Amino acid sequence: MPDLDETGDETGFDEPSGPEPGEPQLRAALEAILLVVDEPVAEVTLAQVLERPTHEIASTLRELAGEYTAAGRGFDLREVAGGWRFYTRAECAALVERFVRDGQQARLTQAALETLSVVAYRQPVSRAKVAAIRGVNSDGVMRTLTARGLVEEAGTDPESQAVLYRTTSYFLERLGLRDLDELPALAPFLPDDVENLEEQPK
């Protein structure tokens, strides 16, 4: 059992008092790590690496995000797909895209967008079910989405043994969503008989 000091507080479980001499301050350490990550980093991971309480990491990240926004910086610090990462501010996106792509835009085709939407809202879902909803064979499009890291395999259907697919954390990141619950409601835009569509071989 931990010892108690004169005030009744437990000793031996002290909160970190701050960085050791020569170590960066917490804000600087967070900024340095987030500058080099290629995917959102969870608060608990940052807490483990920096050996600080998770609640302190979370509050500091939110403070930094608010300060960047208030200062009108060219980047945002956003909480996306269960973690934190720097992103180009929306107002600067066109300029960055022009610089990176030299005017060339790599966009998903209409077929790919339709297929991705079906997977996002009906996941886990088989290729046959996607094809039934879209009315056309979607195998090639599914391969493209998988290759781009937007869709991944999610096991097999226990009855048909068909491979099931779901969206990835990269999908959430690209759409700026924390989780699938933030997808907009789709029901108002669906035909009445969607639920009755049967899987048809293509």
XYZ file of N, CA, C and O in Angstrom:
808
model
N 0.852 -1.193 0.000
C 0.000 0.000 0.000
C 0.884 1.238 0.000
O 1.843 1.329 0.749
N 0.573 2.241 -0.828
C 1.410 3.435 -0.884
C 1.415 4.173 0.442
O 0.427 4.199 1.173
N 2.564 4.798 0.782
C 2.651 5.620 1.984
C 1.865 6.891 1.782
O 1.673 7.378 0.675
N 1.404 7.484 2.895
C 0.697 8.756 2.840
C 1.553 9.820 3.498
O 2.176 9.589 4.528
N 1.574 10.998 2.882
C 2.334 12.083 3.511
C 1.446 12.770 4.539
O 0.337 12.329 4.826
N 1.909 13.884 5.092
C 1.181 14.545 6.178
C -0.165 15.086 5.727
O -1.051 15.309 6.538
N -0.339 15.342 4.442
C -1.610 15.884 3.962
C -2.588 14.787 3.588
O -3.717 15.050 3.220
N -2.130 13.521 3.670
C -3.008 12.418 3.321
C -2.872 11.992 1.880
O -3.558 11.075 1.435
N -2.008 12.670 1.088
C -1.811 12.304 -0.310
C -0.874 11.122 -0.413
O 0.046 10.972 0.399
N -1.113 10.282 -1.373
C -0.244 9.148 -1.589
C 1.096 9.615 -2.119
O 1.177 10.506 -2.946
N 2.146 9.012 -1.624
C 3.475 9.295 -2.142
C 3.950 8.095 -2.931
O 3.501 6.985 -2.713
N 4.848 8.313 -3.826
C 5.334 7.233 -4.664
C 4.586 7.144 -5.977
O 4.914 6.335 -6.825
N 3.549 8.000 -6.169
C 2.807 8.048 -7.418
C 2.745 9.489 -7.911
O 1.714 9.976 -8.344
N 3.836 10.187 -7.795
C 3.858 11.596 -8.146
C 3.628 11.787 -9.629
O 4.094 11.018 -10.460
N 2.891 12.845 -9.993
C 2.757 13.244 -11.386
C 4.108 13.783 -11.847
O 4.852 14.374 -11.067
N 4.432 13.576 -13.128
C 5.692 14.132 -13.626
C 5.741 15.627 -13.391
O 4.770 16.344 -13.624
N 6.844 16.118 -12.892
C 6.966 17.538 -12.562
C 7.397 18.374 -13.740
O 7.409 19.597 -13.667
N 7.733 17.751 -14.874
C 8.168 18.504 -16.038
C 9.371 17.842 -16.656
O 9.869 16.832 -16.169
N 9.853 18.400 -17.762
C 10.984 17.788 -18.455
C 12.271 17.891 -17.653
O 12.465 18.804 -16.850
N 13.120 16.908 -17.818
C 14.433 16.948 -17.197
C 15.265 18.035 -17.864
O 14.955 18.467 -18.980
N 16.313 18.510 -17.202
C 17.177 19.526 -17.813
C 17.663 19.064 -19.185
O 18.113 17.938 -19.359
N 17.521 19.933 -20.177
C 17.952 19.607 -21.524
C 16.863 18.997 -22.387
O 17.010 18.912 -23.604
N 15.733 18.565 -21.776
C 14.622 18.021 -22.538
C 13.696 19.139 -22.990
O 13.560 20.155 -22.305
N 13.018 18.962 -24.139
C 12.112 20.004 -24.624
C 10.846 20.083 -23.775
O 10.467 19.114 -23.108
N 10.194 21.222 -23.785
C 8.917 21.374 -23.120
C 7.881 20.491 -23.827
O 8.073 20.064 -24.971
N 6.779 20.210 -23.150
C 5.773 19.301 -23.687
C 5.248 19.775 -25.037
O 5.114 18.979 -25.977
N 4.936 21.042 -25.168
C 4.408 21.553 -26.434
C 5.396 21.329 -27.576
O 5.025 20.892 -28.666
N 6.636 21.644 -27.322
C 7.654 21.481 -28.355
C 7.818 20.011 -28.721
O 7.988 19.659 -29.897
N 7.760 19.139 -27.718
C 7.914 17.707 -27.964
C 6.758 17.179 -28.820
O 6.968 16.394 -29.753
N 5.542 17.616 -28.509
C 4.382 17.189 -29.295
C 4.487 17.679 -30.733
O 4.225 16.929 -31.682
N 4.856 18.922 -30.905
C 4.983 19.476 -32.250
C 6.039 18.718 -33.051
O 5.836 18.418 -34.238
N 7.157 18.410 -32.428
C 8.239 17.717 -33.123
C 7.792 16.335 -33.594
O 8.083 15.919 -34.721
N 7.068 15.616 -32.734
C 6.607 14.274 -33.107
C 5.560 14.346 -34.206
O 5.614 13.606 -35.201
N 4.603 15.253 -34.057
C 3.515 15.338 -35.024
C 3.982 15.823 -36.391
O 3.323 15.572 -37.406
N 5.118 16.478 -36.438
C 5.646 16.934 -37.725
C 6.155 15.786 -38.584
O 6.239 15.913 -39.808
N 6.499 14.660 -37.967
C 7.116 13.571 -38.725
C 6.208 12.360 -38.906
O 6.593 11.409 -39.586
N 5.013 12.376 -38.325
C 4.142 11.213 -38.455
C 3.449 11.214 -39.812
O 3.202 12.277 -40.401
N 3.139 10.017 -40.322
C 2.434 9.915 -41.594
C 1.004 9.417 -41.426
O 0.303 9.153 -42.396
N 0.550 9.312 -40.174
C -0.829 8.975 -39.870
C -1.151 9.493 -38.479
O -0.249 9.759 -37.680
N -2.437 9.724 -38.175
C -2.799 10.259 -36.864
C -2.272 9.402 -35.715
O -2.281 8.180 -35.789
N -1.794 10.065 -34.659
C -1.222 9.381 -33.498
C -2.168 9.541 -32.310
O -2.612 10.651 -31.998
N -2.464 8.444 -31.641
C -3.388 8.465 -30.511
C -2.776 9.167 -29.306
O -1.558 9.163 -29.122
N -3.631 9.760 -28.492
C -3.177 10.464 -27.290
C -2.427 9.526 -26.359
O -1.403 9.900 -25.772
N -2.920 8.293 -26.219
C -2.271 7.354 -25.303
C -0.867 7.003 -25.783
O 0.053 6.818 -24.970
N -0.661 6.939 -27.088
C 0.662 6.653 -27.633
C 1.626 7.796 -27.329
O 2.770 7.570 -26.912
N 1.164 9.010 -27.527
C 1.997 10.177 -27.227
C 2.318 10.228 -25.734
O 3.440 10.569 -25.341
N 1.339 9.876 -24.909
C 1.552 9.881 -23.464
C 2.625 8.872 -23.066
O 3.472 9.152 -22.204
N 2.593 7.715 -23.701
C 3.581 6.684 -23.390
C 4.978 7.114 -23.816
O 5.948 6.943 -23.070
N 5.083 7.672 -25.006
C 6.387 8.087 -25.525
C 6.978 9.219 -24.693
O 8.179 9.221 -24.367
N 6.140 10.168 -24.328
C 6.617 11.346 -23.590
C 6.572 11.161 -22.076
O 6.994 12.049 -21.328
N 6.022 10.013 -21.635
C 5.939 9.705 -20.207
C 5.216 10.806 -19.434
O 5.686 11.281 -18.405
N 4.062 11.181 -19.960
C 3.210 12.184 -19.313
C 1.784 11.632 -19.240
O 1.411 10.762 -20.018
N 0.959 12.139 -18.328
C -0.418 11.662 -18.213
C -1.208 11.917 -19.497
O -1.041 12.961 -20.136
N -2.075 10.994 -19.838
C -2.848 11.129 -21.070
C -3.712 12.374 -21.062
O -3.854 13.056 -22.084
N -4.301 12.705 -19.906
C -5.165 13.893 -19.842
C -4.371 15.170 -20.102
O -4.887 16.142 -20.676
N -3.106 15.180 -19.693
C -2.271 16.350 -19.946
C -1.946 16.457 -21.437
O -1.955 17.554 -22.006
N -1.680 15.323 -22.071
C -1.428 15.304 -23.514
C -2.658 15.818 -24.254
O -2.561 16.663 -25.153
N -3.834 15.312 -23.874
C -5.075 15.681 -24.553
C -5.349 17.176 -24.438
O -5.689 17.840 -25.425
N -5.209 17.724 -23.241
C -5.494 19.152 -23.049
C -4.490 20.019 -23.791
O -4.849 21.050 -24.370
N -3.229 19.605 -23.811
C -2.204 20.379 -24.510
C -2.442 20.369 -26.011
O -2.292 21.393 -26.688
N -2.832 19.225 -26.550
C -3.130 19.136 -27.981
C -4.282 20.060 -28.352
O -4.229 20.758 -29.382
N -5.307 20.101 -27.530
C -6.455 20.960 -27.821
C -6.083 22.436 -27.696
O -6.566 23.282 -28.456
N -5.222 22.744 -26.757
C -4.754 24.121 -26.628
C -3.970 24.547 -27.866
O -4.166 25.641 -28.402
N -3.071 23.669 -28.315
C -2.281 23.972 -29.507
C -3.181 24.146 -30.725
O -3.002 25.086 -31.510
N -4.154 23.240 -30.881
C -5.063 23.319 -32.024
C -5.811 24.645 -32.027
O -5.951 25.303 -33.067
N -6.289 25.064 -30.850
C -6.999 26.329 -30.750
C -6.122 27.519 -31.058
O -6.552 28.479 -31.722
N -4.882 27.475 -30.608
C -3.959 28.585 -30.855
C -3.600 28.703 -32.332
O -3.515 29.802 -32.874
N -3.394 27.551 -32.990
C -3.082 27.595 -34.423
C -4.239 28.199 -35.208
O -4.046 28.993 -36.133
N -5.468 27.820 -34.837
C -6.639 28.350 -35.524
C -6.792 29.842 -35.282
O -7.031 30.634 -36.212
N -6.634 30.262 -34.025
C -6.779 31.676 -33.679
C -5.727 32.534 -34.377
O -5.994 33.680 -34.756
N -4.539 31.978 -34.567
C -3.451 32.736 -35.196
C -3.539 32.715 -36.719
O -2.785 33.420 -37.391
N -4.461 31.901 -37.268
C -4.610 31.830 -38.715
C -3.413 31.196 -39.405
O -3.048 31.591 -40.519
N -2.800 30.221 -38.754
C -1.643 29.552 -39.339
C -2.027 28.801 -40.613
O -3.192 28.546 -40.861
N -1.051 28.421 -41.392
C -1.313 27.719 -42.646
C -1.588 26.244 -42.462
O -1.745 25.517 -43.445
N -1.654 25.792 -41.225
C -1.919 24.378 -40.936
C -2.843 24.270 -39.736
O -2.962 25.182 -38.925
N -3.504 23.118 -39.667
C -4.387 22.780 -38.544
C -3.800 21.601 -37.786
O -3.096 20.774 -38.368
N -4.123 21.515 -36.517
C -3.871 20.308 -35.736
C -5.243 19.714 -35.472
O -6.062 20.294 -34.759
N -5.513 18.556 -36.088
C -6.859 17.977 -36.018
C -6.851 16.600 -35.365
O -5.881 15.853 -35.498
N -7.977 16.290 -34.704
C -8.206 14.960 -34.159
C -9.030 14.181 -35.170
O -10.202 14.481 -35.403
N -8.400 13.199 -35.811
C -9.032 12.453 -36.897
C -8.698 10.975 -36.764
O -7.566 10.619 -36.431
N -9.667 10.115 -37.012
C -9.453 8.663 -37.029
C -8.767 8.157 -35.764
O -7.890 7.303 -35.806
N -9.167 8.702 -34.627
C -8.638 8.227 -33.351
C -7.276 8.757 -32.965
O -6.647 8.243 -32.041
N -6.796 9.783 -33.648
C -5.476 10.335 -33.325
C -5.345 11.778 -33.778
O -6.314 12.388 -34.243
N -4.127 12.313 -33.638
C -3.860 13.709 -33.965
C -2.787 13.799 -35.049
O -1.843 13.017 -35.079
N -2.946 14.810 -35.927
C -1.969 15.016 -36.994
C -2.111 16.439 -37.534
O -3.177 17.030 -37.463
N -1.019 16.965 -38.085
C -1.063 18.268 -38.739
C -1.645 18.118 -40.141
O -1.345 17.157 -40.855
N -2.470 19.091 -40.538
C -3.049 19.117 -41.878
C -2.967 20.534 -42.434
O -2.968 21.512 -41.674
N -2.932 20.629 -43.749
C -2.985 21.937 -44.389
C -4.329 22.592 -44.102
O -5.367 21.942 -44.189
N -4.315 23.868 -43.767
C -5.581 24.570 -43.536
C -6.376 24.616 -44.835
O -5.815 24.749 -45.927
N -7.689 24.475 -44.709
C -8.558 24.371 -45.879
C -8.356 25.530 -46.858
O -8.343 25.336 -48.074
N -8.160 26.733 -46.336
C -7.995 27.895 -47.201
C -6.736 27.816 -48.055
O -6.630 28.489 -49.085
N -5.769 27.005 -47.634
C -4.495 26.898 -48.356
C -4.405 25.644 -49.216
O -3.396 25.430 -49.900
N -5.448 24.812 -49.182
C -5.389 23.512 -49.845
C -5.110 23.630 -51.337
O -4.322 22.874 -51.904
N -5.755 24.581 -51.999
C -5.576 24.715 -53.450
C -4.132 25.062 -53.798
O -3.576 24.542 -54.775
N -3.515 25.921 -53.014
C -2.134 26.303 -53.274
C -1.181 25.136 -53.048
O -0.246 24.910 -53.825
N -1.412 24.379 -51.986
C -0.571 23.224 -51.704
C -0.723 22.177 -52.801
O 0.255 21.585 -53.262
N -1.956 21.948 -53.229
C -2.203 20.967 -54.282
C -1.499 21.381 -55.571
O -0.919 20.548 -56.266
N -1.542 22.678 -55.883
C -0.864 23.166 -57.079
C 0.635 22.930 -56.992
O 1.290 22.551 -57.964
N 1.187 23.142 -55.802
C 2.628 22.940 -55.608
C 3.013 21.469 -55.711
O 3.974 21.100 -56.380
N 2.233 20.602 -55.026
C 2.574 19.185 -54.964
C 2.303 18.475 -56.281
O 3.113 17.692 -56.771
N 1.154 18.759 -56.880
C 0.736 18.024 -58.068
C 1.012 18.764 -59.367
O 0.774 18.231 -60.452
N 1.467 19.981 -59.268
C 1.740 20.780 -60.468
C 0.504 20.852 -61.358
O 0.565 20.712 -62.587
N -0.638 21.058 -60.704
C -1.881 21.224 -61.443
C -2.595 19.934 -61.788
O -3.707 19.952 -62.309
N -1.995 18.774 -61.523
C -2.624 17.498 -61.856
C -3.402 16.986 -60.648
O -2.851 16.836 -59.562
N -4.663 16.718 -60.828
C -5.510 16.241 -59.741
C -5.835 14.765 -59.932
O -6.323 14.372 -60.992
N -5.522 13.981 -58.931
C -5.847 12.555 -58.972
C -7.139 12.336 -58.206
O -7.149 12.360 -56.981
N -8.222 12.141 -58.936
C -9.529 11.999 -58.299
C -10.082 10.607 -58.527
O -9.759 9.941 -59.508
N -10.953 10.187 -57.629
C -11.644 8.922 -57.813
C -12.702 9.076 -58.897
O -13.325 10.132 -59.032
N -12.910 8.018 -59.670
C -13.949 8.039 -60.686
C -15.321 7.974 -60.024
O -15.447 7.671 -58.830
N -16.362 8.247 -60.822
C -17.718 8.165 -60.295
C -18.015 6.756 -59.796
O -18.627 6.569 -58.746
N -17.552 5.753 -60.543
C -17.778 4.362 -60.136
C -17.096 4.065 -58.811
O -17.654 3.379 -57.945
N -15.881 4.584 -58.636
C -15.153 4.355 -57.396
C -15.850 5.035 -56.221
O -15.941 4.481 -55.122
N -16.349 6.247 -56.434
C -17.047 6.967 -55.371
C -18.331 6.240 -54.971
O -18.662 6.139 -53.786
N -19.057 5.725 -55.972
C -20.283 4.985 -55.674
C -19.969 3.729 -54.859
O -20.637 3.430 -53.869
N -18.949 3.000 -55.306
C -18.578 1.753 -54.624
C -18.106 2.039 -53.205
O -18.481 1.336 -52.257
N -17.286 3.068 -53.039
C -16.783 3.429 -51.714
C -17.936 3.815 -50.792
O -17.932 3.481 -49.598
N -18.925 4.499 -51.326
C -20.087 4.890 -50.525
C -20.863 3.669 -50.037
O -21.291 3.605 -48.881
N -21.027 2.696 -50.932
C -21.749 1.476 -50.553
C -21.008 0.752 -49.434
O -21.604 0.319 -48.443
N -19.702 0.629 -49.581
C -18.905 -0.049 -48.552
C -18.997 0.704 -47.231
O -19.164 0.112 -46.158
N -18.889 2.037 -47.291
C -18.891 2.850 -46.077
C -20.187 2.688 -45.283
O -20.161 2.588 -44.058
N -21.315 2.640 -46.002
C -22.605 2.612 -45.313
C -23.142 1.208 -45.042
O -24.015 1.039 -44.196
N -22.624 0.199 -45.755
C -23.156 -1.145 -45.575
C -22.141 -2.123 -45.001
O -22.406 -3.313 -44.916
N -20.972 -1.650 -44.626
C -19.887 -2.528 -44.177
C -20.232 -3.304 -42.897
O -20.983 -2.780 -42.068
N -19.664 -4.531 -42.767
C -18.863 -5.229 -43.786
C -19.765 -5.754 -44.897
O -20.875 -6.227 -44.620
N -19.306 -5.687 -46.135
C -20.140 -6.031 -47.272
C -19.317 -6.782 -48.308
O -18.123 -6.545 -48.461
N -19.964 -7.704 -49.011
C -19.279 -8.494 -50.030
C -19.299 -7.764 -51.368
O -20.095 -6.843 -51.588
N -18.441 -8.197 -52.278
C -18.430 -7.622 -53.627
C -19.766 -7.843 -54.319
O -20.259 -6.972 -55.046
N -20.351 -9.028 -54.105
C -21.628 -9.337 -54.742
C -22.725 -8.387 -54.277
O -23.566 -7.953 -55.067
N -22.716 -8.056 -52.982
C -23.720 -7.135 -52.457
C -23.517 -5.737 -53.019
O -24.484 -5.045 -53.368
N -22.257 -5.332 -53.140
C -21.956 -4.026 -53.735
C -22.460 -3.988 -55.174
O -23.079 -3.020 -55.617
N -22.202 -5.072 -55.914
C -22.639 -5.150 -57.298
C -24.167 -5.118 -57.393
O -24.737 -4.496 -58.298
N -24.847 -5.784 -56.455
C -26.307 -5.807 -56.462
C -26.876 -4.412 -56.235
O -27.857 -4.014 -56.871
N -26.272 -3.654 -55.342
C -26.755 -2.313 -55.042
C -26.473 -1.354 -56.192
O -27.313 -0.543 -56.577
N -25.269 -1.476 -56.787
C -24.905 -0.576 -57.877
C -25.498 -0.992 -59.216
O -25.663 -0.168 -60.114
N -25.767 -2.295 -59.360
C -26.323 -2.779 -60.607
C -25.284 -3.132 -61.653
O -25.629 -3.450 -62.792
N -24.007 -3.084 -61.297
C -22.924 -3.432 -62.215
C -21.829 -4.154 -61.442
O -21.721 -4.013 -60.223
N -21.017 -4.893 -62.157
C -19.889 -5.578 -61.542
C -18.917 -4.545 -60.984
O -18.547 -3.584 -61.674
N -18.491 -4.751 -59.740
C -17.630 -3.777 -59.073
C -16.279 -4.344 -58.682
O -15.544 -3.722 -57.903
N -15.926 -5.514 -59.207
C -14.687 -6.166 -58.805
C -13.459 -5.298 -59.081
O -12.575 -5.146 -58.236
N -13.382 -4.733 -60.284
C -12.229 -3.905 -60.635
C -12.119 -2.673 -59.766
O -11.023 -2.292 -59.336
N -13.257 -2.055 -59.495
C -13.261 -0.851 -58.650
C -12.852 -1.202 -57.227
O -12.113 -0.448 -56.583
N -13.312 -2.345 -56.724
C -12.940 -2.766 -55.377
C -11.432 -2.980 -55.276
O -10.807 -2.623 -54.273
N -10.844 -3.547 -56.324
C -9.393 -3.736 -56.315
C -8.666 -2.393 -56.275
O -7.655 -2.237 -55.580
N -9.196 -1.417 -57.007
C -8.588 -0.084 -57.009
C -8.674 0.561 -55.636
O -7.699 1.127 -55.139
N -9.837 0.473 -55.012
C -10.022 1.062 -53.685
C -9.142 0.386 -52.647
O -8.605 1.041 -51.747
N -8.989 -0.936 -52.788
C -8.119 -1.668 -51.872
C -6.670 -1.243 -52.066
O -5.934 -1.038 -51.098
N -6.251 -1.098 -53.325
C -4.877 -0.693 -53.623
C -4.578 0.703 -53.101
O -3.445 0.995 -52.697
N -5.575 1.556 -53.066
C -5.394 2.924 -52.572
C -5.487 3.012 -51.052
O -5.321 4.091 -50.483
N -5.772 1.900 -50.401
C -5.816 1.888 -48.944
C -7.096 2.411 -48.348
O -7.160 2.678 -47.145
N -8.157 2.574 -49.171
C -9.428 3.091 -48.669
C -10.348 1.978 -48.181
O -11.228 2.203 -47.356
N -10.134 0.768 -48.690
C -10.961 -0.385 -48.359
C -10.044 -1.562 -48.027
O -8.956 -1.677 -48.590
N -10.486 -2.422 -47.122
C -9.694 -3.588 -46.750
C -10.604 -4.772 -46.484
O -11.814 -4.608 -46.264
N -10.022 -5.981 -46.515
C -10.797 -7.184 -46.226
C -11.171 -7.226 -44.750
O -10.403 -6.791 -43.890
N -12.360 -7.774 -44.476
C -12.855 -7.831 -43.097
C -13.435 -9.198 -42.795
O -14.530 -9.328 -42.248
N -12.718 -10.257 -43.174
C -13.181 -11.599 -42.902
C -14.089 -12.132 -44.004
O -14.131 -11.592 -45.110
N -14.834 -13.170 -43.692
C -15.729 -13.787 -44.669
C -17.130 -13.941 -44.104
O -17.322 -14.011 -42.889
N -18.105 -13.983 -44.998
C -19.491 -14.191 -44.602
C -19.656 -15.640 -44.142
O -19.266 -16.569 -44.851
N -20.218 -15.879 -42.958
C -20.329 -17.247 -42.431
C -21.221 -18.158 -43.276
O -21.058 -19.370 -43.253
N -22.145 -17.573 -44.027
C -23.052 -18.398 -44.834
C -22.508 -18.648 -46.235
O -22.424 -19.771 -46.698
N -22.132 -17.562 -46.934
C -21.685 -17.699 -48.327
C -20.180 -17.878 -48.458
O -19.695 -18.222 -49.529
N -19.434 -17.590 -47.388
C -17.961 -17.625 -47.407
C -17.363 -16.560 -48.312
O -16.184 -16.606 -48.652
N -18.194 -15.585 -48.723
C -17.698 -14.493 -49.560
C -16.826 -13.566 -48.717
O -17.090 -13.350 -47.526
N -15.798 -13.015 -49.327
C -14.924 -12.068 -48.630
C -15.696 -10.785 -48.373
O -16.384 -10.262 -49.264
N -15.606 -10.278 -47.154
C -16.268 -9.034 -46.773
C -15.261 -7.881 -46.773
O -14.071 -8.082 -46.541
N -15.771 -6.686 -47.017
C -14.907 -5.503 -47.081
C -15.438 -4.402 -46.171
O -16.645 -4.304 -45.919
N -14.498 -3.589 -45.682
C -14.847 -2.437 -44.850
C -13.907 -1.283 -45.220
O -12.895 -1.478 -45.887
N -14.241 -0.088 -44.765
C -13.358 1.050 -44.978
C -12.219 1.018 -43.958
O -12.310 0.366 -42.924
N -11.160 1.747 -44.244
C -9.969 1.755 -43.400
C -9.868 3.036 -42.580
O -10.637 3.981 -42.785
N -8.899 3.073 -41.687
C -8.650 4.308 -40.930
C -8.170 5.411 -41.864
O -8.399 6.596 -41.612
N -7.514 5.028 -42.973
C -7.073 6.020 -43.967
C -8.282 6.688 -44.609
O -8.255 7.887 -44.904
N -9.347 5.935 -44.810
C -10.600 6.497 -45.326
C -11.123 7.584 -44.385
O -11.494 8.679 -44.815
N -11.149 7.274 -43.083
C -11.591 8.263 -42.099
C -10.701 9.502 -42.133
O -11.179 10.642 -42.065
N -9.399 9.261 -42.241
C -8.452 10.365 -42.254
C -8.687 11.275 -43.456
O -8.701 12.497 -43.325
N -8.884 10.681 -44.625
C -9.077 11.469 -45.842
C -10.361 12.280 -45.786
O -10.433 13.376 -46.347
N -11.386 11.755 -45.113
C -12.648 12.476 -45.007
C -12.699 13.389 -43.790
O -13.658 14.126 -43.604
N -11.667 13.318 -42.935
C -11.636 14.169 -41.754
C -12.637 13.765 -40.697
O -13.184 14.613 -39.983
N -12.875 12.452 -40.578
C -13.851 11.941 -39.615
C -13.154 11.257 -38.446
O -12.107 10.634 -38.622
N -13.727 11.363 -37.270
C -13.191 10.654 -36.105
C -13.556 9.181 -36.155
O -12.756 8.321 -35.807
N -14.794 8.892 -36.565
C -15.248 7.514 -36.687
C -16.428 7.480 -37.642
O -16.891 8.518 -38.137
N -16.932 6.282 -37.923
C -18.009 6.124 -38.897
C -19.319 6.751 -38.444
O -20.192 7.026 -39.272
N -19.473 6.987 -37.148
C -20.698 7.624 -36.652
C -20.861 9.036 -37.185
O -21.965 9.595 -37.159
N -19.766 9.628 -37.663
C -19.831 10.994 -38.178
C -20.211 11.051 -39.659
O -20.331 12.138 -40.226
N -20.411 9.898 -40.298
C -20.899 9.897 -41.678
C -22.293 10.516 -41.710
O -23.115 10.265 -40.829
N -22.588 11.320 -42.713
C -23.928 11.916 -42.785
C -24.993 10.855 -43.018
O -24.732 9.794 -43.592
N -26.202 11.135 -42.556
C -27.311 10.193 -42.716
C -27.584 9.960 -44.195
O -27.665 10.897 -44.992
N -27.736 8.701 -44.575
C -27.925 8.349 -45.979
C -29.358 7.968 -46.308
O -29.785 8.058 -47.457
N -30.126 7.579 -45.323
C -31.475 7.043 -45.549
C -32.350 7.919 -46.450
O -33.046 7.403 -47.322
N -32.356 9.249 -46.292
C -33.240 10.077 -47.121
C -32.940 9.990 -48.615
O -33.773 10.342 -49.448
N -31.738 9.515 -48.979
C -31.344 9.494 -50.382
C -31.427 8.104 -51.007
O -31.112 7.923 -52.182
N -31.826 7.095 -50.234
C -31.873 5.725 -50.732
C -33.250 5.384 -51.293
O -34.274 5.852 -50.778
N -33.290 4.553 -52.351
C -34.595 4.081 -52.830
C -35.244 3.194 -51.788
O -34.571 2.592 -50.953
N -36.568 3.097 -51.844
C -37.310 2.366 -50.816
C -36.970 0.891 -50.764
O -37.101 0.244 -49.725
N -36.535 0.297 -51.891
C -36.332 -1.148 -51.930
C -34.887 -1.572 -51.753
O -34.542 -2.726 -52.023
N -34.015 -0.674 -51.259
C -32.609 -1.033 -51.099
C -32.448 -2.235 -50.186
O -31.671 -3.146 -50.454
N -33.168 -2.270 -49.099
C -33.016 -3.363 -48.138
C -33.440 -4.702 -48.726
O -33.077 -5.758 -48.229
N -34.248 -4.679 -49.799
C -34.741 -5.918 -50.378
C -33.889 -6.427 -51.534
O -34.209 -7.443 -52.148
N -32.830 -5.696 -51.852
C -31.969 -6.118 -52.958
C -31.278 -7.431 -52.616
O -30.756 -7.588 -51.525
N -31.299 -8.345 -53.512
C -30.633 -9.631 -53.306
C -29.315 -9.622 -54.034
O -29.141 -8.963 -55.063
N -28.347 -10.359 -53.510
C -27.072 -10.474 -54.173
C -27.258 -11.272 -55.458
O -27.783 -12.377 -55.447
N -26.820 -10.687 -56.551
C -26.934 -11.347 -57.841
C -25.552 -11.566 -58.406
O -24.727 -10.658 -58.397
N -25.241 -12.781 -58.914
C -23.940 -13.009 -59.530
C -23.796 -12.158 -60.778
O -24.747 -12.002 -61.526
N -22.616 -11.594 -60.945
C -22.352 -10.737 -62.099
C -21.359 -11.394 -63.022
O -20.449 -12.048 -62.573
